[in-house]
């Protein structure tokens, strides 16, 4: 490809509204242009990178036994109503009605495609003999993102690979899940991006049924705890703290409890300031409603250290509930006799009382007094309140011990690029996707879903691989693999050799960009560093007189002189390395 025949509008200045490196460099290198908030046009360089990432994804999905299909972006709103996700998505789901003849057709733009594909399987699969099956597509998705930001990392329109597995039982689901997990590892390795496979919250399905694939990046929106020694990684919703149930002992000479007035002081920060104590010397008691609206509904009181954050996923699992939510103000008032902010474990009745491992060793502690505008000091677990056992009920954080024994964990930021998830029968139950088993009984199909953000692969690669001059592309998804730069475009010999090297590289399977612009060498070199292709060949009159051209990698400080007839082979060697 000749530069003069494509569109690469590079920018010298850093765009004022670009917040993160990938956004700045994608704009400056001419990869994208914003059409409106949350929507971008991909220019030729950017689209080539996206398509290369998509090709790798497609190859690995097919190698893992998945078959490709393609859905329309629009689907009937009724599908989303039947699954309950029209309400669950809220404003995120883009949906509208349009006239068709004398009636209105109401549709949704797919933020994902569980509903349409489950409906398809309902119509197409009838017997266990047709299962297991995994299908995937690479399709544009739409979500009404309230705060589009970070360039293409958070947008309202994006390209996604979504795959879905269908099986007769958990065993088939596990096999499909493992195949997709392995395929994801190969995809990200081939794309040349660093990644962590992170344990994620799986919802009420239970077990280790969900993994996110994260690109570690300073500007990542997700927090992950990670131990390099053991390889353990999990997002904050799922991460274990590595704490064990402690031995609860009443200290000798324990102080007596004293209830003090704390008018209007309902937060840990305010309590600490008023009573001159540290947050780790306090306990907070939070009330939740488990399985609200069902026969098994119950009130759960959770005690955690004042400087820790309760983890709703862990609480839900600890009580064996399907749903968990903070109790409303009226429930808190009824159960504790006090407004929100004054609950405490002492004398609390009519609830299931749970305590975090770290909460019971705060001796003595400041707690809410279950009375308006009052707190109690000198509280001792084992004397003033008690639990039979303790649980891991809080968010993990840096410094917590690795649950696999590898040492202390670190907190890192990450960009989510993929997610594998065991759905179970959630959608097949809602949409009636069943199969006839070998025993002639009808059962719901067991599903898994597996997503990859194609745009995020590209942006994530740039976010983690750049320098002060521009992008440093991994070769797997670079728009072109070699950049041929003739310095004297008016010289026929220089341009003839440049064209020959370009054509020879293409014939050798190395896609190539030839910079045939009538620009100064400084401009060409600056643009070459900015767009960051993996290798470069520079051709000048002086070098040709000496019988050499310059060859270098984007990451090399200096070029090497190579005979023109050896340049293609040298580029191939550099790309292999």
Coordinates of C-alpha atoms in Angstrom, one line a residue:
X1 CA 0.0 0.0 0.0
X2 CA 1.2 3.5 -0.9
X3 CA 0.8 6.2 1.7
X4 CA -0.5 8.5 -1.0
X5 CA -3.3 6.0 -1.8
X6 CA -4.7 5.7 1.7
X7 CA -5.9 8.0 4.5
X8 CA -3.5 8.5 7.4
X9 CA -4.1 11.9 8.9
X10 CA -1.4 12.1 11.6
X11 CA -1.5 14.9 14.2
X12 CA 1.5 16.7 15.7
X13 CA -0.4 18.1 18.7
X14 CA -1.9 16.0 21.5
X15 CA -5.8 16.3 21.4
X16 CA -7.0 18.2 24.4
X17 CA -9.9 15.9 25.2
X18 CA -7.8 12.6 25.0
X19 CA -7.5 11.2 28.5
X20 CA -5.3 8.1 28.2
X21 CA -2.3 7.1 26.0
X22 CA -4.3 4.8 23.7
X23 CA -6.9 7.5 23.0
X24 CA -4.2 10.1 22.3
X25 CA -2.1 7.9 20.1
X26 CA -5.1 6.5 18.1
X27 CA -6.1 10.1 17.3
X28 CA -2.6 11.3 16.6
X29 CA -1.6 8.3 14.5
X30 CA -4.7 8.6 12.3
X31 CA -6.4 5.4 13.4
X32 CA -9.8 6.8 14.5
X33 CA -11.9 10.0 14.4
X34 CA -14.8 10.7 16.7
X35 CA -18.2 11.1 15.1
X36 CA -20.0 11.8 18.3
X37 CA -19.6 10.9 22.0
X38 CA -19.2 7.1 22.2
X39 CA -19.0 6.5 18.4
X40 CA -15.8 6.5 16.3
X41 CA -14.9 6.1 12.7
X42 CA -12.0 3.7 12.1
X43 CA -9.7 5.0 9.5
X44 CA -7.7 2.6 7.3
X45 CA -4.8 2.0 9.7
X46 CA -7.1 1.5 12.6
X47 CA -9.5 -0.7 10.7
X48 CA -6.6 -2.9 9.5
X49 CA -5.6 -3.5 13.1
X50 CA -9.1 -4.3 14.2
X51 CA -9.5 -6.7 11.3
X52 CA -6.3 -8.4 12.1
X53 CA -7.4 -8.9 15.7
X54 CA -10.7 -10.2 14.5
X55 CA -9.0 -12.7 12.2
X56 CA -7.0 -14.1 15.0
X57 CA -10.1 -14.4 17.1
X58 CA -11.9 -16.1 14.3
X59 CA -9.1 -18.6 13.6
X60 CA -8.8 -19.6 17.3
X61 CA -12.6 -19.9 17.8
X62 CA -12.9 -22.2 14.8
X63 CA -9.8 -24.2 16.0
X64 CA -11.6 -24.7 19.3
X65 CA -14.6 -26.2 17.6
X66 CA -16.9 -23.1 17.4
X67 CA -18.9 -22.4 14.2
X68 CA -19.5 -18.8 13.0
X69 CA -22.9 -17.3 12.3
X70 CA -24.2 -13.7 12.1
X71 CA -27.2 -12.1 13.7
X72 CA -28.8 -8.8 12.8
X73 CA -28.2 -5.9 15.2
X74 CA -31.9 -5.6 15.8
X75 CA -34.1 -8.1 17.6
X76 CA -37.7 -8.0 18.8
X77 CA -38.2 -6.3 22.2
X78 CA -40.3 -9.2 23.3
X79 CA -37.2 -11.4 23.6
X80 CA -35.7 -9.0 26.0
X81 CA -38.9 -8.8 28.0
X82 CA -39.2 -12.5 28.3
X83 CA -35.6 -12.8 29.7
X84 CA -36.2 -9.9 32.1
X85 CA -33.3 -7.9 30.7
X86 CA -35.3 -5.0 29.2
X87 CA -35.9 -3.9 32.8
X88 CA -32.5 -5.1 34.0
X89 CA -30.5 -3.1 31.4
X90 CA -32.6 0.0 31.8
X91 CA -31.4 2.9 29.8
X92 CA -28.4 1.0 28.6
X93 CA -30.6 -1.0 26.2
X94 CA -31.1 1.0 23.1
X95 CA -34.6 0.3 21.9
X96 CA -37.2 2.1 19.8
X97 CA -40.3 1.6 17.7
X98 CA -40.7 2.4 14.0
X99 CA -43.7 2.3 11.7
X100 CA -44.1 -0.6 9.3
X101 CA -47.3 -0.2 7.4
X102 CA -50.2 0.3 9.8
X103 CA -48.3 -1.0 12.9
X104 CA -45.4 -0.2 15.1
X105 CA -42.4 -2.5 15.3
X106 CA -40.5 -2.3 18.6
X107 CA -36.9 -3.5 18.5
X108 CA -33.7 -3.5 20.6
X109 CA -30.2 -3.0 19.4
X110 CA -28.2 -5.9 20.7
X111 CA -25.8 -5.1 23.6
X112 CA -25.1 -8.8 23.4
X113 CA -27.0 -11.7 21.8
X114 CA -28.0 -14.3 24.5
X115 CA -31.7 -13.7 23.7
X116 CA -31.6 -14.0 19.9
X117 CA -29.3 -17.0 19.9
X118 CA -31.3 -18.8 22.6
X119 CA -34.4 -18.3 20.5
X120 CA -32.7 -19.7 17.5
X121 CA -31.5 -22.8 19.4
X122 CA -35.1 -23.3 20.7
X123 CA -36.3 -23.5 17.1
X124 CA -33.3 -25.6 15.8
X125 CA -32.3 -28.0 18.6
X126 CA -34.6 -30.8 19.8
X127 CA -32.5 -33.8 20.8
X128 CA -29.5 -34.5 23.0
X129 CA -27.9 -36.0 19.9
X130 CA -27.5 -32.4 18.5
X131 CA -25.5 -31.3 21.5
X132 CA -22.9 -30.0 22.5
X133 CA -22.7 -27.1 20.2
X134 CA -20.8 -23.8 20.3
X135 CA -21.6 -20.9 18.0
X136 CA -20.0 -17.4 17.7
X137 CA -20.2 -14.2 15.8
X138 CA -18.2 -11.0 15.4
X139 CA -20.8 -8.3 15.4
X140 CA -21.4 -4.6 16.2
X141 CA -23.0 -4.1 19.7
X142 CA -24.8 -1.1 21.1
X143 CA -25.1 0.1 24.7
X144 CA -26.3 3.5 25.8
X145 CA -23.1 4.3 27.7
X146 CA -23.9 7.2 30.1
X147 CA -20.2 8.3 30.3
X148 CA -18.3 7.5 27.1
X149 CA -14.6 8.0 27.8
X150 CA -11.1 6.7 27.2
X151 CA -11.5 6.7 23.4
X152 CA -12.6 3.4 22.1
X153 CA -12.3 1.7 25.5
X154 CA -15.8 2.8 26.6
X155 CA -18.2 3.5 23.8
X156 CA -21.8 3.1 22.8
X157 CA -21.0 1.2 19.7
X158 CA -18.3 -1.4 19.5
X159 CA -17.2 -4.6 17.8
X160 CA -17.5 -7.8 19.9
X161 CA -16.9 -11.5 19.5
X162 CA -19.7 -13.2 21.4
X163 CA -19.8 -17.0 21.6
X164 CA -22.4 -19.3 23.2
X165 CA -22.1 -23.0 24.1
X166 CA -25.1 -25.3 24.4
X167 CA -25.0 -28.7 26.2
X168 CA -27.0 -31.3 27.9
X169 CA -25.4 -31.0 31.4
X170 CA -22.7 -29.4 33.5
X171 CA -20.1 -31.8 32.2
X172 CA -20.6 -30.6 28.6
X173 CA -20.7 -27.0 29.8
X174 CA -17.4 -27.5 31.6
X175 CA -15.7 -29.0 28.5
X176 CA -16.9 -26.1 26.4
X177 CA -15.8 -23.5 29.0
X178 CA -12.3 -25.1 29.2
X179 CA -12.0 -25.0 25.4
X180 CA -13.0 -21.4 25.3
X181 CA -10.6 -20.5 28.1
X182 CA -7.7 -22.1 26.3
X183 CA -8.7 -20.4 23.1
X184 CA -8.7 -17.0 24.8
X185 CA -5.2 -17.6 26.1
X186 CA -4.0 -18.4 22.6
X187 CA -5.8 -15.3 21.1
X188 CA -4.2 -12.8 23.5
X189 CA -0.8 -14.4 23.1
X190 CA -1.1 -14.2 19.3
X191 CA -2.3 -10.6 19.6
X192 CA 0.9 -9.8 21.6
X193 CA -0.8 -8.3 24.6
X194 CA -0.1 -9.0 28.2
X195 CA -3.1 -10.5 30.1
X196 CA -4.3 -11.9 33.4
X197 CA -7.0 -14.5 33.6
X198 CA -8.9 -13.2 36.6
X199 CA -11.4 -15.0 38.7
X200 CA -14.7 -13.0 38.5
X201 CA -18.0 -13.0 40.3
X202 CA -20.2 -15.6 38.8
X203 CA -23.5 -14.6 40.3
X204 CA -26.0 -17.2 41.7
X205 CA -24.7 -20.1 39.5
X206 CA -21.9 -20.6 42.0
X207 CA -18.4 -22.1 41.8
X208 CA -15.5 -20.8 39.8
X209 CA -17.8 -20.2 36.9
X210 CA -16.5 -16.9 35.5
X211 CA -13.1 -15.5 34.4
X212 CA -12.3 -12.1 33.1
X213 CA -9.2 -11.6 30.9
X214 CA -7.6 -8.3 31.8
X215 CA -4.8 -6.3 30.3
X216 CA -2.8 -4.8 33.2
X217 CA -2.7 -1.0 32.6
X218 CA -2.3 2.0 34.9
X219 CA -5.5 3.5 33.3
X220 CA -7.6 0.4 33.6
X221 CA -11.0 1.0 35.1
X222 CA -11.1 -2.4 36.9
X223 CA -9.2 -3.2 40.1
X224 CA -7.6 -6.6 40.4
X225 CA -5.6 -8.3 43.2
X226 CA -2.7 -10.3 42.0
X227 CA 0.1 -12.4 43.3
X228 CA 3.0 -12.9 40.9
X229 CA 4.4 -15.8 42.9
X230 CA 1.4 -18.0 42.7
X231 CA -0.3 -16.5 39.6
X232 CA -3.5 -15.9 41.6
X233 CA -5.6 -13.1 40.2
X234 CA -9.2 -12.0 40.9
X235 CA -11.3 -8.9 40.6
X236 CA -12.5 -7.2 43.8
X237 CA -15.9 -8.7 43.5
X238 CA -14.5 -12.2 43.6
X239 CA -11.1 -12.0 45.2
X240 CA -10.4 -14.0 48.4
X241 CA -8.6 -12.1 51.2
X242 CA -6.5 -15.1 52.1
X243 CA -7.5 -14.7 55.8
X244 CA -8.4 -17.7 57.9
X245 CA -11.0 -18.0 60.8
X246 CA -9.1 -16.6 63.8
X247 CA -9.3 -17.8 67.4
X248 CA -11.6 -15.5 69.3
X249 CA -10.3 -14.7 72.7
X250 CA -11.5 -12.2 75.3
X251 CA -8.4 -10.2 76.4
X252 CA -7.4 -9.9 80.0
X253 CA -8.4 -6.7 81.6
X254 CA -10.9 -5.9 78.8
X255 CA -12.5 -2.5 79.3
X256 CA -16.2 -2.3 80.2
X257 CA -18.5 -1.0 77.5
X258 CA -19.6 2.6 77.4
X259 CA -22.4 4.0 75.3
X260 CA -21.7 7.6 74.2
X261 CA -23.8 10.2 72.4
X262 CA -22.8 10.7 68.8
X263 CA -25.5 13.1 67.5
X264 CA -25.8 13.0 63.7
X265 CA -22.6 11.0 63.4
X266 CA -23.4 8.0 61.2
X267 CA -20.3 7.4 59.1
X268 CA -17.0 5.7 60.1
X269 CA -15.0 8.8 59.2
X270 CA -17.2 11.0 61.4
X271 CA -17.2 8.6 64.3
X272 CA -13.4 8.3 64.2
X273 CA -13.0 12.1 64.3
X274 CA -15.5 12.6 67.1
X275 CA -14.2 9.7 69.3
X276 CA -10.5 10.0 68.3
X277 CA -10.1 6.5 67.1
X278 CA -8.7 4.9 64.0
X279 CA -11.0 3.2 61.4
X280 CA -9.4 -0.2 62.1
X281 CA -10.6 0.2 65.7
X282 CA -14.2 0.4 64.7
X283 CA -16.8 -2.1 63.3
X284 CA -19.6 -1.4 61.0
X285 CA -22.8 -3.5 60.9
X286 CA -24.6 -3.6 57.6
X287 CA -28.1 -5.0 57.1
X288 CA -29.1 -6.9 53.9
X289 CA -32.2 -8.6 52.6
X290 CA -31.5 -12.0 51.1
X291 CA -33.8 -13.5 48.5
X292 CA -36.3 -10.6 48.9
X293 CA -39.9 -11.4 48.0
X294 CA -39.5 -15.2 48.3
X295 CA -40.4 -17.7 50.9
X296 CA -36.7 -17.8 52.0
X297 CA -36.4 -14.1 52.5
X298 CA -34.3 -13.2 55.6
X299 CA -32.5 -10.3 57.1
X300 CA -28.7 -10.6 57.3
X301 CA -26.5 -8.5 59.5
X302 CA -22.9 -8.3 58.4
X303 CA -20.1 -7.1 60.6
X304 CA -16.8 -5.9 59.0
X305 CA -13.9 -3.7 60.2
X306 CA -14.6 0.0 59.8
X307 CA -11.9 0.5 57.1
X308 CA -13.0 -2.5 55.0
X309 CA -15.7 -2.7 52.3
X310 CA -18.3 -5.5 52.5
X311 CA -18.5 -7.7 49.5
X312 CA -22.1 -8.5 48.4
X313 CA -21.1 -11.5 46.3
X314 CA -19.3 -13.1 49.3
X315 CA -22.2 -12.4 51.6
X316 CA -24.7 -13.9 49.1
X317 CA -22.6 -17.1 48.9
X318 CA -22.2 -17.3 52.7
X319 CA -25.9 -17.3 53.3
X320 CA -26.7 -19.5 50.2
X321 CA -29.0 -16.8 48.7
X322 CA -29.8 -16.2 45.1
X323 CA -30.0 -12.4 45.6
X324 CA -28.7 -10.0 48.2
X325 CA -29.4 -6.2 48.6
X326 CA -28.8 -3.6 51.2
X327 CA -31.9 -3.2 53.4
X328 CA -34.0 -0.1 53.0
X329 CA -34.2 2.6 55.8
X330 CA -37.5 1.3 57.1
X331 CA -36.2 -2.2 57.5
X332 CA -33.0 -0.9 59.3
X333 CA -35.2 1.2 61.6
X334 CA -37.5 -1.8 62.4
X335 CA -34.7 -4.3 63.1
X336 CA -32.3 -2.1 65.0
X337 CA -34.5 0.6 66.4
X338 CA -32.2 3.2 64.9
X339 CA -31.7 5.1 61.7
X340 CA -29.1 3.9 59.1
X341 CA -25.5 4.4 60.5
X342 CA -26.1 3.3 64.1
X343 CA -26.5 -0.5 63.8
X344 CA -24.2 -2.7 65.9
X345 CA -23.9 -6.4 66.7
X346 CA -24.5 -6.2 70.4
X347 CA -28.0 -7.4 71.3
X348 CA -29.1 -7.5 67.7
X349 CA -31.9 -10.1 67.3
X350 CA -34.1 -11.4 64.5
X351 CA -31.3 -11.5 62.0
X352 CA -28.7 -13.9 60.6
X353 CA -25.5 -12.5 62.0
X354 CA -22.3 -12.9 60.0
X355 CA -18.8 -11.6 60.8
X356 CA -15.8 -11.1 58.6
X357 CA -12.5 -12.9 59.7
X358 CA -10.9 -9.5 60.6
X359 CA -13.9 -8.1 62.4
X360 CA -13.8 -10.4 65.5
X361 CA -10.2 -9.6 66.3
X362 CA -10.8 -5.9 66.8
X363 CA -10.6 -5.9 70.6
X364 CA -11.9 -3.5 71.9
X365 CA -14.1 -2.0 69.2
X366 CA -16.4 1.0 68.7
X367 CA -19.7 -0.1 67.3
X368 CA -23.2 1.3 66.6
X369 CA -25.4 1.1 69.7
X370 CA -28.7 0.2 67.9
X371 CA -30.0 3.5 69.1
X372 CA -30.3 6.9 67.3
X373 CA -27.2 9.1 67.7
X374 CA -25.3 6.6 69.9
X375 CA -22.3 4.4 69.7
X376 CA -20.7 2.0 72.1
X377 CA -17.0 1.8 73.0
X378 CA -15.1 -1.1 74.5
X379 CA -17.0 -3.9 72.7
X380 CA -15.4 -7.3 72.8
X381 CA -16.3 -10.2 70.5
X382 CA -16.9 -13.3 72.6
X383 CA -18.1 -11.3 75.6
X384 CA -20.6 -8.7 74.2
X385 CA -21.5 -10.4 71.0
X386 CA -20.7 -13.8 69.4
X387 CA -20.8 -15.8 66.2
X388 CA -20.2 -19.5 65.7
X389 CA -17.8 -19.0 62.8
X390 CA -16.4 -16.2 60.7
X391 CA -16.3 -15.7 56.9
X392 CA -14.4 -13.9 54.2
X393 CA -17.0 -11.1 53.6
X394 CA -15.0 -8.1 52.4
X395 CA -13.2 -6.8 49.4
X396 CA -9.6 -7.9 49.2
X397 CA -6.9 -5.2 49.0
X398 CA -3.2 -4.8 48.6
X399 CA -1.2 -6.4 51.3
X400 CA -3.7 -9.2 52.0
X401 CA -2.2 -12.7 52.0
X402 CA -2.5 -14.7 48.7
X403 CA -5.1 -17.4 49.3
X404 CA -2.7 -19.8 47.4
X405 CA 0.2 -19.1 49.7
X406 CA 2.3 -17.0 47.4
X407 CA 2.8 -14.0 49.7
X408 CA 1.2 -10.6 49.8
X409 CA -1.1 -9.6 47.0
X410 CA -0.8 -6.4 45.0
X411 CA -3.6 -4.2 43.6
X412 CA -3.3 -3.6 39.9
X413 CA -5.6 -1.8 37.4
X414 CA -6.8 -3.7 34.3
X415 CA -8.7 -3.3 31.0
X416 CA -11.2 -6.1 30.5
X417 CA -10.9 -7.5 27.0
X418 CA -12.6 -10.9 27.5
X419 CA -15.0 -12.7 29.7
X420 CA -16.0 -16.4 29.9
X421 CA -19.1 -17.2 31.9
X422 CA -21.2 -20.3 32.8
X423 CA -24.8 -19.2 32.3
X424 CA -26.5 -22.5 33.3
X425 CA -30.1 -22.5 32.3
X426 CA -31.0 -18.9 32.9
X427 CA -31.9 -18.0 29.3
X428 CA -33.0 -21.4 28.2
X429 CA -35.5 -21.5 31.0
X430 CA -36.8 -18.0 30.2
X431 CA -37.1 -18.6 26.5
X432 CA -38.0 -22.3 26.5
X433 CA -34.9 -23.8 24.8
X434 CA -35.2 -27.5 25.7
X435 CA -34.0 -30.8 24.4
X436 CA -35.2 -34.3 24.6
X437 CA -32.8 -36.5 26.6
X438 CA -31.8 -40.0 26.1
X439 CA -34.3 -41.0 28.7
X440 CA -37.1 -39.2 26.7
X441 CA -37.4 -36.4 29.3
X442 CA -37.3 -32.8 28.3
X443 CA -34.7 -30.6 30.0
X444 CA -33.4 -27.0 29.6
X445 CA -30.3 -26.6 27.6
X446 CA -27.2 -25.7 29.7
X447 CA -25.4 -22.6 28.3
X448 CA -22.2 -20.7 28.5
X449 CA -21.3 -17.3 27.0
X450 CA -17.9 -16.0 26.0
X451 CA -17.2 -12.4 24.9
X452 CA -14.1 -10.5 23.6
X453 CA -14.0 -6.8 22.8
X454 CA -12.2 -6.6 19.5
X455 CA -11.7 -2.8 19.7
X456 CA -10.3 -3.2 23.2
X457 CA -7.7 -5.6 22.0
X458 CA -6.3 -2.8 19.7
X459 CA -6.6 0.0 22.3
X460 CA -5.2 -2.3 25.0
X461 CA -2.2 -3.1 22.9
X462 CA -1.5 0.6 22.4
X463 CA -2.1 1.4 26.1
X464 CA 0.6 -1.1 27.1
X465 CA 3.0 -0.8 24.2
X466 CA 4.1 2.7 23.3
X467 CA 6.8 5.2 24.0
X468 CA 7.3 9.0 23.9
X469 CA 7.4 8.9 20.1
X470 CA 4.3 6.8 19.4
X471 CA 2.8 3.4 19.1
X472 CA 4.9 0.2 19.3
X473 CA 2.7 -2.4 17.6
X474 CA 2.9 -6.1 18.4
X475 CA 3.4 -7.8 15.1
X476 CA 0.2 -9.9 15.3
X477 CA -2.2 -7.0 15.0
X478 CA 0.0 -4.2 13.4
X479 CA -1.7 -2.6 10.5
X480 CA 1.3 -3.3 8.4
X481 CA 4.4 -5.2 9.3
X482 CA 7.0 -3.2 7.5
X483 CA 7.4 0.5 6.7
X484 CA 9.4 1.3 3.5
X485 CA 10.7 4.9 3.6
X486 CA 12.3 6.4 0.4
X487 CA 14.0 9.6 1.4
X488 CA 14.4 11.1 -2.1
X489 CA 11.1 10.5 -3.9
X490 CA 12.2 12.6 -6.9
X491 CA 15.1 10.2 -7.5
X492 CA 14.0 7.4 -9.9
X493 CA 16.6 4.9 -8.7
X494 CA 15.5 5.4 -5.1
X495 CA 11.8 5.0 -5.9
X496 CA 12.4 2.0 -8.2
X497 CA 14.2 0.2 -5.4
X498 CA 11.5 1.2 -2.9
X499 CA 8.8 -0.1 -5.1
X500 CA 10.7 -3.4 -5.7
X501 CA 11.3 -3.9 -1.9
X502 CA 7.6 -3.2 -1.3
X503 CA 6.5 -5.7 -3.9
X504 CA 9.0 -8.3 -2.8
X505 CA 7.9 -8.0 0.9
X506 CA 4.3 -8.4 -0.1
X507 CA 5.1 -11.4 -2.2
X508 CA 6.9 -12.9 0.8
X509 CA 3.8 -12.4 3.0
X510 CA 5.0 -9.3 4.8
X511 CA 2.3 -6.6 4.4
X512 CA 4.0 -3.3 3.7
X513 CA 3.3 0.4 3.7
X514 CA 5.4 2.5 1.3
X515 CA 5.7 6.2 2.2
X516 CA 5.8 7.8 -1.2
X517 CA 4.9 11.3 0.1
X518 CA 7.0 14.3 -1.0
X519 CA 7.9 15.2 2.6
X520 CA 11.1 15.9 4.4
X521 CA 12.9 13.0 6.0
X522 CA 12.3 14.4 9.5
X523 CA 8.5 14.4 8.9
X524 CA 8.6 10.8 7.6
X525 CA 10.6 9.5 10.5
X526 CA 8.4 11.2 13.0
X527 CA 5.3 9.7 11.4
X528 CA 7.0 6.3 11.2
X529 CA 7.6 6.4 14.9
X530 CA 4.1 7.6 15.6
X531 CA 2.3 4.9 13.7
X532 CA 4.8 2.4 15.1
X533 CA 5.0 -0.4 12.5
X534 CA 7.2 -3.3 13.7
X535 CA 10.0 -2.9 11.1
X536 CA 11.3 -0.2 8.8
X537 CA 13.5 0.0 5.7
X538 CA 15.0 3.3 4.8
X539 CA 16.3 4.0 1.3
X540 CA 18.5 7.0 0.5
X541 CA 20.8 8.1 -2.4
X542 CA 23.8 8.0 -0.2
X543 CA 23.1 4.5 1.0
X544 CA 22.5 3.3 -2.5
X545 CA 25.9 4.5 -3.6
X546 CA 27.4 2.4 -0.8
X547 CA 25.2 -0.5 -1.9
X548 CA 23.1 -0.6 1.4
X549 CA 19.7 0.2 2.8
X550 CA 18.9 0.7 6.5
X551 CA 16.8 -1.9 8.3
X552 CA 15.6 -1.6 11.9
X553 CA 12.9 -2.7 14.3
X554 CA 10.6 0.0 15.8
X555 CA 12.2 -0.8 19.2
X556 CA 15.8 -0.7 18.1
X557 CA 17.9 2.4 18.8
X558 CA 20.0 2.1 15.7
X559 CA 19.5 0.8 12.2
X560 CA 21.7 -1.8 10.5
X561 CA 23.1 -1.5 6.9
X562 CA 21.9 -4.4 4.7
X563 CA 22.4 -5.1 1.0
X564 CA 19.1 -4.4 -0.9
X565 CA 18.8 -8.0 -2.0
X566 CA 19.1 -9.1 1.6
X567 CA 16.6 -6.6 3.0
X568 CA 13.5 -8.8 2.7
X569 CA 15.0 -11.8 4.4
X570 CA 16.4 -9.5 7.2
X571 CA 12.9 -8.1 7.8
X572 CA 11.5 -11.6 8.0
X573 CA 14.1 -12.5 10.5
X574 CA 13.4 -9.5 12.6
X575 CA 9.6 -10.3 12.6
X576 CA 10.4 -13.9 13.7
X577 CA 12.4 -12.5 16.6

